Short mmCIF file of C-alpha atoms and ligand atoms in Angstrom, two decimals:
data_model
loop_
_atom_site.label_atom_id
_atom_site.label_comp_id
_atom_site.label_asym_id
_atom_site.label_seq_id
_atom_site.Cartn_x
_atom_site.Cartn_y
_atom_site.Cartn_z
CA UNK A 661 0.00 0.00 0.00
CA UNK A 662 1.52 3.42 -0.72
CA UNK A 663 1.69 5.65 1.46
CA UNK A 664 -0.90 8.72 2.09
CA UNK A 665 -0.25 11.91 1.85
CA UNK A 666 0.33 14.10 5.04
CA UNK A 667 -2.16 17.67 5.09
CA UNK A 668 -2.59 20.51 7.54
CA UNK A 669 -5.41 22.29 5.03
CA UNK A 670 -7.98 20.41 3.21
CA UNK A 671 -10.61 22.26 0.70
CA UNK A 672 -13.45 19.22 -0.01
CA UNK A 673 -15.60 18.48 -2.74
CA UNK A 674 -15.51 21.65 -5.08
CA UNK A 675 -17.87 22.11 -7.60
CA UNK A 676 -14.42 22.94 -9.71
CA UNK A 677 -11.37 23.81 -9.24
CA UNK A 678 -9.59 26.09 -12.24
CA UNK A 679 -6.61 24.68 -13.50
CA UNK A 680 -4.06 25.86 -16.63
CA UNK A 681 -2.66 22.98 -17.83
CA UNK A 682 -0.02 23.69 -20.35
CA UNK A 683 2.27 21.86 -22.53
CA UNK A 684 5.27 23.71 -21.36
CA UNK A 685 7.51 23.00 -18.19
CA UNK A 686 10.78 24.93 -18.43
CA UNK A 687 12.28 28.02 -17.98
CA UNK A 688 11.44 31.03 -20.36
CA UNK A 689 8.16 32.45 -21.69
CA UNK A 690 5.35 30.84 -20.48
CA UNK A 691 2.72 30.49 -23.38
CA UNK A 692 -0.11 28.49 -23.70
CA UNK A 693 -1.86 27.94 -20.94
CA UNK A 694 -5.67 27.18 -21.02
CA UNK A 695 -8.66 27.23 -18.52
CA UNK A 696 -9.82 23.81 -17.52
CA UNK A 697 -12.68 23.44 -14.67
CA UNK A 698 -12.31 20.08 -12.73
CA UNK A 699 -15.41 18.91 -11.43
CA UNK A 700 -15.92 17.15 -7.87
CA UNK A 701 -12.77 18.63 -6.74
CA UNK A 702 -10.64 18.35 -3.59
CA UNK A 703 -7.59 20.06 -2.77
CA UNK A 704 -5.50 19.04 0.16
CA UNK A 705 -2.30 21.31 1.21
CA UNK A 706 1.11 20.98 3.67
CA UNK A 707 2.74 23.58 5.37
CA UNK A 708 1.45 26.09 2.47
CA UNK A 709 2.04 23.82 -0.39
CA UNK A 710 -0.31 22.26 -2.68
CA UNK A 711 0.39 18.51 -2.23
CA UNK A 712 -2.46 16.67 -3.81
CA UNK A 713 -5.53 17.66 -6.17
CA UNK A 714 -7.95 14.98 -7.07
CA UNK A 715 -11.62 13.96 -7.06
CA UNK A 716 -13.16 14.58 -4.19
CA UNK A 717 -14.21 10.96 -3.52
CA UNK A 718 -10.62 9.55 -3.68
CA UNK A 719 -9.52 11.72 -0.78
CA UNK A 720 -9.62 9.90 2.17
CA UNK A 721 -7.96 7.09 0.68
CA UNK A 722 -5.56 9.31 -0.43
CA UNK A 723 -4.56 11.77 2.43
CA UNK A 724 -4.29 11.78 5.92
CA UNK A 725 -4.52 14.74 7.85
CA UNK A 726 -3.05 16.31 10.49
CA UNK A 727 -4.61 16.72 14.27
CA UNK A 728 -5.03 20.42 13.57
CA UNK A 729 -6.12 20.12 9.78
CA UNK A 730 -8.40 22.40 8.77
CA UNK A 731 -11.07 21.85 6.62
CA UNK A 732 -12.85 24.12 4.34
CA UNK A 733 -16.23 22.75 2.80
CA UNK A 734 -16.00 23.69 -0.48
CA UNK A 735 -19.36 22.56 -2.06
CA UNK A 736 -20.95 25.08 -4.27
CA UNK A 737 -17.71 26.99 -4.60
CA UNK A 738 -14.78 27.13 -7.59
CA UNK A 739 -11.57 27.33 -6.42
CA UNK A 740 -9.37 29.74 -8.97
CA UNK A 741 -5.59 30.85 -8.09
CA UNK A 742 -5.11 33.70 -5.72
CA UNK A 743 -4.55 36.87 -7.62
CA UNK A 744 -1.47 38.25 -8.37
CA UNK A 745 -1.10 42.28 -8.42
CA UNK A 746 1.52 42.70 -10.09
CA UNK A 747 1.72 46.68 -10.02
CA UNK A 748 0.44 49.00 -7.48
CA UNK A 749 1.05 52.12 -5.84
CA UNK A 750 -0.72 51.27 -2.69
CA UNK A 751 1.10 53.17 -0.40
CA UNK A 752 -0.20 57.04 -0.36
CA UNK A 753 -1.51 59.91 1.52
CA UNK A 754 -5.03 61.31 1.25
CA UNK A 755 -6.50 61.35 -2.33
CA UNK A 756 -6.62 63.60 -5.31
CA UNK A 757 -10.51 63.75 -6.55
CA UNK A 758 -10.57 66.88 -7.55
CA UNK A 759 -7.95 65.52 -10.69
CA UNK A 760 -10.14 62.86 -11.46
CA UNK A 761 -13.13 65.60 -11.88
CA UNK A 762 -10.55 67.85 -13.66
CA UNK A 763 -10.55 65.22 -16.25
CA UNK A 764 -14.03 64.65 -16.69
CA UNK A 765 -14.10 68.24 -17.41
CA UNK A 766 -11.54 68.13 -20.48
CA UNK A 767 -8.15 68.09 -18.48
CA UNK A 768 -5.36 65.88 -19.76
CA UNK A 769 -3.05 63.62 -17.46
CA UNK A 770 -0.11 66.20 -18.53
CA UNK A 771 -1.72 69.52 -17.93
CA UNK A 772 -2.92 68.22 -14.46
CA UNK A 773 0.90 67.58 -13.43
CA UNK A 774 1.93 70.99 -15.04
CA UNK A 775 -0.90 72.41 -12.86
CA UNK A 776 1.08 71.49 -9.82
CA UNK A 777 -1.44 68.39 -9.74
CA UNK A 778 -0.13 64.34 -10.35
CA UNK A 779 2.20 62.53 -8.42
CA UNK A 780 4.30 65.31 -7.55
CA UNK A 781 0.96 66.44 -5.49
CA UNK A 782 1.47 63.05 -3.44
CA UNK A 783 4.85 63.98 -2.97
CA UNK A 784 4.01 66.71 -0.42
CA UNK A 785 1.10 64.21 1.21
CA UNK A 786 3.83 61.64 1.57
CA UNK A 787 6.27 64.18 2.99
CA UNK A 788 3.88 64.79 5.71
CA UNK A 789 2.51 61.86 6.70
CA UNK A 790 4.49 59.87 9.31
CA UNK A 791 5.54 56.45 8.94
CA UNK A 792 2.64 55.34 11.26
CA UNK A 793 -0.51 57.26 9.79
CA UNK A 794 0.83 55.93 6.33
CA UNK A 795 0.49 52.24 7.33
CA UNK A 796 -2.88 52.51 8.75
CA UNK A 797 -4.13 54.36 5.72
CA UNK A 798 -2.53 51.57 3.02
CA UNK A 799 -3.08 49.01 5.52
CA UNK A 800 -6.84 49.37 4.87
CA UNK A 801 -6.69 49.65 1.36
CA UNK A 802 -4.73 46.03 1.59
CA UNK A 803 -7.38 43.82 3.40
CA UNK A 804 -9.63 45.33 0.50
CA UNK A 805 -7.54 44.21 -1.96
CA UNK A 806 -6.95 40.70 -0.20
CA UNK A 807 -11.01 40.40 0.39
CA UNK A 808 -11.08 41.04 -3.51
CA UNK A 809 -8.54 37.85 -3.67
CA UNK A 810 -5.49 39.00 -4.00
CA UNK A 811 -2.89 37.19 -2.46
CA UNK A 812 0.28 38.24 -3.94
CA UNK A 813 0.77 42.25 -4.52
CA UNK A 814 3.50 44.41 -5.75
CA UNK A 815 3.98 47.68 -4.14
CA UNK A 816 6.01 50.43 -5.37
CA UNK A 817 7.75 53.43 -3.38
CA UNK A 818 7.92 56.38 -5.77
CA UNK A 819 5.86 59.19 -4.08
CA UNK A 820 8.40 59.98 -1.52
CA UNK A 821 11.40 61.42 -3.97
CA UNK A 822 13.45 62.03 -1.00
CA UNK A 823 15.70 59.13 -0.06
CA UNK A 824 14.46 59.83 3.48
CA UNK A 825 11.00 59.79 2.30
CA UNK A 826 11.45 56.85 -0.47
CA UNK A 827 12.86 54.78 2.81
CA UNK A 828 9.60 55.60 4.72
CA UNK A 829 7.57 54.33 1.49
CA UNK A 830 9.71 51.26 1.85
CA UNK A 831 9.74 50.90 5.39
CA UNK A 832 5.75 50.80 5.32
CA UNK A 833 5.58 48.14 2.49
CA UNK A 834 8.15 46.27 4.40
CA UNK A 835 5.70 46.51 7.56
CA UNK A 836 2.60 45.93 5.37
CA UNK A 837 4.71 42.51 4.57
CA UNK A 838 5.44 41.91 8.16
CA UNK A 839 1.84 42.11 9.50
CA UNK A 840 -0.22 41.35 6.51
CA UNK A 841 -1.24 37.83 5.68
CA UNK A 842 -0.23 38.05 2.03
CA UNK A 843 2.65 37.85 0.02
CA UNK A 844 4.08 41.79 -0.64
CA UNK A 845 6.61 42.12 -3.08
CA UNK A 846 8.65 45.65 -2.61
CA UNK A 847 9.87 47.96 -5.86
CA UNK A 848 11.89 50.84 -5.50
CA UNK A 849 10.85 53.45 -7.81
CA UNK A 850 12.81 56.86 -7.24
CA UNK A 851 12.63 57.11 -10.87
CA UNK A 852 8.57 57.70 -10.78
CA UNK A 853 9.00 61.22 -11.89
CA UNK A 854 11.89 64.17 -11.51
CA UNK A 855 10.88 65.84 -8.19
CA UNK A 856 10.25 69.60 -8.44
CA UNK A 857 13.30 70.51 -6.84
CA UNK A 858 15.88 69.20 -8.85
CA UNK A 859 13.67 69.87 -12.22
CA UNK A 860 16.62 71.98 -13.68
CA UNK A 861 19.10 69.26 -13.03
CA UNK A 862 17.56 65.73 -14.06
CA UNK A 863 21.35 64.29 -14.88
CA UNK A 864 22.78 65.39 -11.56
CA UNK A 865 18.94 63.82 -9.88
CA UNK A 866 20.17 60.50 -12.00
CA UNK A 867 23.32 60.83 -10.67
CA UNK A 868 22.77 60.29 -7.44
CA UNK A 869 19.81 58.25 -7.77
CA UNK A 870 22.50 55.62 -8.95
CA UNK A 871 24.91 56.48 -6.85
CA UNK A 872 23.26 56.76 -3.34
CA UNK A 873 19.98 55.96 -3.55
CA UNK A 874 20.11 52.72 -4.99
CA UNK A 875 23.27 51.15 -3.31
CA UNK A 876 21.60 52.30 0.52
CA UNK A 877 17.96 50.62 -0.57
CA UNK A 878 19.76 47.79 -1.87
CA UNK A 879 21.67 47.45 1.39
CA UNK A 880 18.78 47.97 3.74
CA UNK A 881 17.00 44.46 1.39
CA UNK A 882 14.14 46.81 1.07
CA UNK A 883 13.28 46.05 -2.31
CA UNK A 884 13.34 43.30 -4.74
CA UNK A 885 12.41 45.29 -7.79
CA UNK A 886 14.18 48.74 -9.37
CA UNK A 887 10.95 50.54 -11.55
CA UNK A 888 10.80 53.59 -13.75
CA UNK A 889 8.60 56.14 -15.27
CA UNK A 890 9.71 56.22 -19.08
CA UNK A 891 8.11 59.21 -20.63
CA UNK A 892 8.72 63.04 -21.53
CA UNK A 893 8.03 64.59 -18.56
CA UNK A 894 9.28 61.88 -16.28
CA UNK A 895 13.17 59.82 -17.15
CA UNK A 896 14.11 60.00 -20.74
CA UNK A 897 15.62 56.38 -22.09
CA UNK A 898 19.67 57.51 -21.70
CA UNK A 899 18.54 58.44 -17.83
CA UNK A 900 16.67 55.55 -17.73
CA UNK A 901 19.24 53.09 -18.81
CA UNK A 902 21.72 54.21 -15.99
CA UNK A 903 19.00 53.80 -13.43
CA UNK A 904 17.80 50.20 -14.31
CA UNK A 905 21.81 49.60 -14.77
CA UNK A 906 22.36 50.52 -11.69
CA UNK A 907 20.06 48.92 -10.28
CA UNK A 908 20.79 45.58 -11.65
CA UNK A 909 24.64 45.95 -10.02
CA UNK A 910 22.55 46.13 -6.63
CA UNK A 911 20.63 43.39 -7.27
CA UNK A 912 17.31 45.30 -7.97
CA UNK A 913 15.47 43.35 -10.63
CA UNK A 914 14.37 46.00 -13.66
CA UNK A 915 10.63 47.03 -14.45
CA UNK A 916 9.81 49.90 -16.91
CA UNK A 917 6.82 51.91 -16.95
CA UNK A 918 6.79 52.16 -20.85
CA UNK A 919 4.75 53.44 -23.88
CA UNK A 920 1.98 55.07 -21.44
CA UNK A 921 1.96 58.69 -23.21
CA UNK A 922 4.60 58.43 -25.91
CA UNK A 923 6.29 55.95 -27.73
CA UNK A 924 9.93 57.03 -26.79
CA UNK A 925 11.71 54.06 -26.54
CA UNK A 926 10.76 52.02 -23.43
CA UNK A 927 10.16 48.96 -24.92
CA UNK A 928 13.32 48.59 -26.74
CA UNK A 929 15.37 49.39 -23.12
CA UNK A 930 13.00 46.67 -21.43
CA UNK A 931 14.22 44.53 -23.87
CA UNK A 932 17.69 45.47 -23.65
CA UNK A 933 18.03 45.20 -20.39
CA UNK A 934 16.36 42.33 -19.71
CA UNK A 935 13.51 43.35 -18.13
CA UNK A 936 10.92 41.05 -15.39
CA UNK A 937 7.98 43.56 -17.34
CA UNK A 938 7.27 45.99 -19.44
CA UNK A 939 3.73 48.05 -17.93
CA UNK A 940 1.25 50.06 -19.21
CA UNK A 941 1.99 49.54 -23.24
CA UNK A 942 -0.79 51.62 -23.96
CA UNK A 943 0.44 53.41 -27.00
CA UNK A 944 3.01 50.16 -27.95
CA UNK A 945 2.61 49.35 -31.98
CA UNK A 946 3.43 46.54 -34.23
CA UNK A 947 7.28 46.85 -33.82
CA UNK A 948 7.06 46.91 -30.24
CA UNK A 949 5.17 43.65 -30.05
CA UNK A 950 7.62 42.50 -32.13
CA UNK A 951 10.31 43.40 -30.37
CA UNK A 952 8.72 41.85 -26.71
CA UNK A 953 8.03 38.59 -28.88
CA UNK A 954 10.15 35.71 -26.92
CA UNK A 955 12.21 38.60 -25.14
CA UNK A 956 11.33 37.12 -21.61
CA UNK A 957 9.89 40.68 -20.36
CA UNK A 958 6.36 39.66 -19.47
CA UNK A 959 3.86 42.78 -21.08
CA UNK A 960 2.05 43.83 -18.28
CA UNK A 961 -1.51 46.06 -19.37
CA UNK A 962 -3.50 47.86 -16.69
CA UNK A 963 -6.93 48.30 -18.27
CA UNK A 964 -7.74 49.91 -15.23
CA UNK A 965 -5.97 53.01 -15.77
CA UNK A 966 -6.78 53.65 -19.39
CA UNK A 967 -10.21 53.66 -18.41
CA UNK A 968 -9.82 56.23 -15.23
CA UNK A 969 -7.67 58.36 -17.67
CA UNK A 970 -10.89 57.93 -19.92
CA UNK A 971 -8.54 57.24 -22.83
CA UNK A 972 -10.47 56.42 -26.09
CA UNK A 973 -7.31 54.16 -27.14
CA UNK A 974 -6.78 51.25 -24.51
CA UNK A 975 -2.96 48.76 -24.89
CA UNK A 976 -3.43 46.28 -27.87
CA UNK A 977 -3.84 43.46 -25.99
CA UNK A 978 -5.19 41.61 -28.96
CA UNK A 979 -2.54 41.77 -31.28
CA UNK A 980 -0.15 40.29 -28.25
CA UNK A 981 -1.81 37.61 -27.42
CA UNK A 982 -2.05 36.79 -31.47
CA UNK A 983 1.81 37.33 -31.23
CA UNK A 984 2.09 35.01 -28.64
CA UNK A 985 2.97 37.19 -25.92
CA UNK A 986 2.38 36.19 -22.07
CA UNK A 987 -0.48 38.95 -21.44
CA UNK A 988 -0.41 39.97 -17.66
CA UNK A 989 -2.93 42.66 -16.30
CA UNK A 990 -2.81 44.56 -13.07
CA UNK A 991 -4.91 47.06 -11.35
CA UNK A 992 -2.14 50.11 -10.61
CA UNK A 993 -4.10 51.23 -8.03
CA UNK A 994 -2.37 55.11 -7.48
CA UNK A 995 -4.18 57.97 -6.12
CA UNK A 996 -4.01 59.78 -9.76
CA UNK A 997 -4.69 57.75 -12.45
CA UNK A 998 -6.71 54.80 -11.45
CA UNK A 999 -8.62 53.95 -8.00
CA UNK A 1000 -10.14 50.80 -9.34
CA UNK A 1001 -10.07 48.88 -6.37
CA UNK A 1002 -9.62 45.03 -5.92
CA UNK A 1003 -8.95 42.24 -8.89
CA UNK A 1004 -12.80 41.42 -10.39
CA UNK A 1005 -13.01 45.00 -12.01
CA UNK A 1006 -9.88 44.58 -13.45
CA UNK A 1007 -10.75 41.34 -14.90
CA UNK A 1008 -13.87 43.00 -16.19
CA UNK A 1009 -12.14 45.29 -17.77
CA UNK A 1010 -9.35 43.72 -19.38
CA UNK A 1011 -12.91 42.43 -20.75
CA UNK A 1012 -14.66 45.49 -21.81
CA UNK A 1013 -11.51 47.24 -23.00
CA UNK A 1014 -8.53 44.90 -23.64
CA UNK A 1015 -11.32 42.49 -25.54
CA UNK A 1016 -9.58 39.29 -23.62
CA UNK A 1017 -11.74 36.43 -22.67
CA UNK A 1018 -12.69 35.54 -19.52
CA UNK A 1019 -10.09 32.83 -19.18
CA UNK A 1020 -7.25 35.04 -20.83
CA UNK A 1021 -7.67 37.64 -17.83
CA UNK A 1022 -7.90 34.94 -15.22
CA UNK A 1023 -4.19 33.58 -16.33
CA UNK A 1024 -3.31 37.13 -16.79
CA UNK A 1025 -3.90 38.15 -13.35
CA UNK A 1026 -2.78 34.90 -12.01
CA UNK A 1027 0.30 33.19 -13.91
CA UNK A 1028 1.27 35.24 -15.95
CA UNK A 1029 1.15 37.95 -13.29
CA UNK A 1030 3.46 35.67 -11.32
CA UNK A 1031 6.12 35.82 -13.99
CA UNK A 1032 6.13 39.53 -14.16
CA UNK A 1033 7.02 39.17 -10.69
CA UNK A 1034 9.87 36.34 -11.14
CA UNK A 1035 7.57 33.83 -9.01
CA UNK A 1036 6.07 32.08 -12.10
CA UNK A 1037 7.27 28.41 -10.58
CA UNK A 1038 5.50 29.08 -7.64
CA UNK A 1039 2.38 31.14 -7.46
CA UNK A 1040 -0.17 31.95 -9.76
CA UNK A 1041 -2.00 28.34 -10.60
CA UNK A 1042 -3.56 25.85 -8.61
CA UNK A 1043 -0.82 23.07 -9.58
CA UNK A 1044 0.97 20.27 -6.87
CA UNK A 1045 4.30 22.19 -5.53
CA UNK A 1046 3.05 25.74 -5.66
CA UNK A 1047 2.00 27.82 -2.64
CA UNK A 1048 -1.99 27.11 -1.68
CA UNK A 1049 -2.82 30.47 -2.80
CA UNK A 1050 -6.56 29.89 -3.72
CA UNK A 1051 -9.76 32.07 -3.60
CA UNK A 1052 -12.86 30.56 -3.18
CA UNK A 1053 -15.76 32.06 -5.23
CA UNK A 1054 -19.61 31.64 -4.52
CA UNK A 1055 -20.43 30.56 -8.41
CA UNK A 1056 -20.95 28.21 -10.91
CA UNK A 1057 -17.97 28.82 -13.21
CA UNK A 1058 -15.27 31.22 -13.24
CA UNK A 1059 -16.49 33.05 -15.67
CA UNK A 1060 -19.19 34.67 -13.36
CA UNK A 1061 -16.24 36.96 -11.76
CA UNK A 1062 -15.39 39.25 -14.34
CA UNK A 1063 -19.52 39.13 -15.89
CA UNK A 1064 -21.00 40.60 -12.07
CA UNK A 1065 -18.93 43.44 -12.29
CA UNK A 1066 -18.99 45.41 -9.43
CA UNK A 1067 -20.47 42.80 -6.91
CA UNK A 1068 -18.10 40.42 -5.03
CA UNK A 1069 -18.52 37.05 -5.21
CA UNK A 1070 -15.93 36.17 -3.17
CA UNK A 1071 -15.96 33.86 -0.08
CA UNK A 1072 -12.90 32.60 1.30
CA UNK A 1073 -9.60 33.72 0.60
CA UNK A 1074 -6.63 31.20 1.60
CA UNK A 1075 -2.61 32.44 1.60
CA UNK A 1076 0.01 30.09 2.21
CA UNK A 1077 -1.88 27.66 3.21
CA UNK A 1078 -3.98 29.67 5.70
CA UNK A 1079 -7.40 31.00 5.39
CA UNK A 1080 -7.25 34.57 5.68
CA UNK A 1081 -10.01 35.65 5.16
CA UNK A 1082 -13.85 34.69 4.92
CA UNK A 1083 -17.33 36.19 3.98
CA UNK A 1084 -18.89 35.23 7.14
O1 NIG B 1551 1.41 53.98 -13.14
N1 NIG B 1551 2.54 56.44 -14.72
C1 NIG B 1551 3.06 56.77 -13.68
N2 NIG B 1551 2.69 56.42 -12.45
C2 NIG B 1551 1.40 56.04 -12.06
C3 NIG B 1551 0.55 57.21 -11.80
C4 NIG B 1551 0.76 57.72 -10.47
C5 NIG B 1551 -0.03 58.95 -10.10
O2 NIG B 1551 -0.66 59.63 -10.95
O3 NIG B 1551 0.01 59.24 -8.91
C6 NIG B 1551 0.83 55.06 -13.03
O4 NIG B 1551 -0.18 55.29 -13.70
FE1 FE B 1552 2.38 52.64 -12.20
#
């Protein structure tokens, strides 16, 4: 008789559970992946790893569970893969309305940040918000975002400009980590835009972005990721080049805002540089899918903020996936250009606006997502090995998630393993 397997978590008899299999196992681009639903599921998990998926009525033959297993009845439920955000700016002071009616009225994105409006606006908030009042306020925007089922989020710095400041940011995601039941991945961005102080010397700002900022964050491990804002108006590609570069020597892994506003050459220094992702790729055209074609820099589209920005034009999400590219969306959840809050809106919309189906946004937000974060072995799918990241949704098929837009149909969300959080 073989021997059972040993589980501390057990999810039983799912109406589904949502799996990708693929016919690819390896390092590189992940492509082809495809939504399968599993009837009569069960799901049984160890110390935060998936360890056995099978039909429900082969489990107790199967497994054998721990003293202090717990067991979640999943009946009536589909289990999909935790969400992955895999670009936010979640960490900000107060909020910045009046913009967001500004547009409405005719005002572009640019115009508002000459108007001494945009992110250097959350600059000052930041500035005078202490370390403290700053986690509170993000820390409630996060159990939103985890009771929408996300379970792995990026957070970027990048509203402080200050290395003083940019360490607060940092020190708060770091804490947010710490105390929060999810996985929080940290990104330095001192590159988000030039701050108004140093406006008339950008190269000297670069300069010692390079050469202090980035060896003390890289010192203090409070990032994993080095990001930055690609655009006239923000780093042009020579400025952006050293920072990424100098990153890299630190160990910060590159990610490049690119192609939001103008086409200036973003995607050709993802690719350059090797990349995790390329974001926003709103204006991106036939040459730059071509160049992001089997580059290994995952193109990351936030549907969310083309609509806030009420853009008529939204990133060409079509003509990538045709190309074969390893679509990942995100919300970008920033206090300027999109408050879209939690991960079933942005499915919807990658829906509405990116024309994806409802299984192309749920890989995008889930494994491919992981990818554009480097964890692509082990988030992102519901798959033996990978961390028991799973969201429980009160439904019939998947597909329900992204069609009842606006309500939550959420009911349990497990991290790790654990069951964070649950409707009742
Ligand atoms: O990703 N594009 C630059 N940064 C943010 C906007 C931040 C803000 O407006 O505060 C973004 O959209
Ligand atoms: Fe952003």
């Amino acid at each position: 008789m073989t021997e059972k397997i040993v589980a501390d978590l057990v999810i039983h008899a799912l109406n589904a559970a949502v799996l990708f299999p693929t016919p690819y196992r390896g390092r590189g681009t992940p492509v082809g992946w495809s939504v399968v639903e599993q009837r009569d599921m069960s799901i049984a998990s160890h110390d935060g790893h998936i360890v056995w998926i099978g039909p429900a009525c082969e489990m107790t033959d199967q497994i054998r569970v721990t003293t202090d297993c717990a067991f979640i009845n999943g009946q009536g439920r589909i289990a999909i893969p935790g969400f992955v955000d895999s670009h936010t700016h979640l960490v900000y002071a107060g909020d910045r309305s009046d913009e967001f009616e500004m547009r409405v009225r005719g005002k572009t994105y640019l115009e508002i940040m000459a108007a001494n409006g945009g992110i250097l606006r959350s600059v000052k908030a930041i500035r005078a918000s202490s370390e403290d009042e700053l986690f509170h306020e993000s820390a409630q925007r996060l159990w939103k975002m985890i009771k929408s089922g996300v379970t792995t989020i990026e957070i970027k710095s990048g509203y402080g400009l200050d290395l003083e400041n940019e360490i607060k940011m940092l020190r708060v995601i770091r804490r947010l980590a710490n105390e929060l039941p999810v996985r929080v991945i940290p990104t330095f961005m001192g590159a988000h835009v030039i701050p108004a102080e140093r406006q008339s010397d950008s190269d000297a700002f670069v300069t010692e972005l390079c050469e202090i900022w980035i060896p003390e964050i890289a010192k203090s491990c409070l990032a994993s990721f080095n990001d930055v804002f690609t655009e006239n108006k923000a780093f042009n590609v020579a400025q952006s080049l050293r920072i990424l570069e100098a990153g890299k020597r630190h160990g910060l892994k590159p990610k490049i805002h690119a192609d939001e506003i103008s086409v200036i050459g973003g995607v050709d220094l993802a690719v350059e540089v090797g990349a995790t992702s390329a974001d926003h790729l709103l204006k991106t055209d036939d040459a730059g899918i071509t160049r992001l074609a089997n580059s290994g820099v995952i193109p990351t589209l936030l549907p969310g903020t083309s609509t806030f920005l009420m853009e008529s034009h939204h990133a060409p999400a079509r003509a990538m996936i045709e190309a074969g590219l390893p679509v990942a969306i995100a919300s970008d959840h920033n206090p300027g250009s999109c408050q879209f809050f939690g991960a079933s809106i942005i499915q919807t919309l990658a829906m509405l606006q990116l024309r994806m189906s409802a299984a192309e946004a749920l890989i995008a937000a889930t494994l491919h997502a992981a990818f554009a974060l480097d964890l692509g072995a082990e988030i992102g799918a519901i798959e033996v090995g990978r961390s028991t990241d799973i969201v429980l949704i009160d439904a019939n098929s998947y597909r329900l998630l992204p069609y009842r837009a606006g309500d939550s149909l959420i009911e349990t969300v497990i991290s790790r393993g654990i069951p964070v959080y649950s409707r009742e």
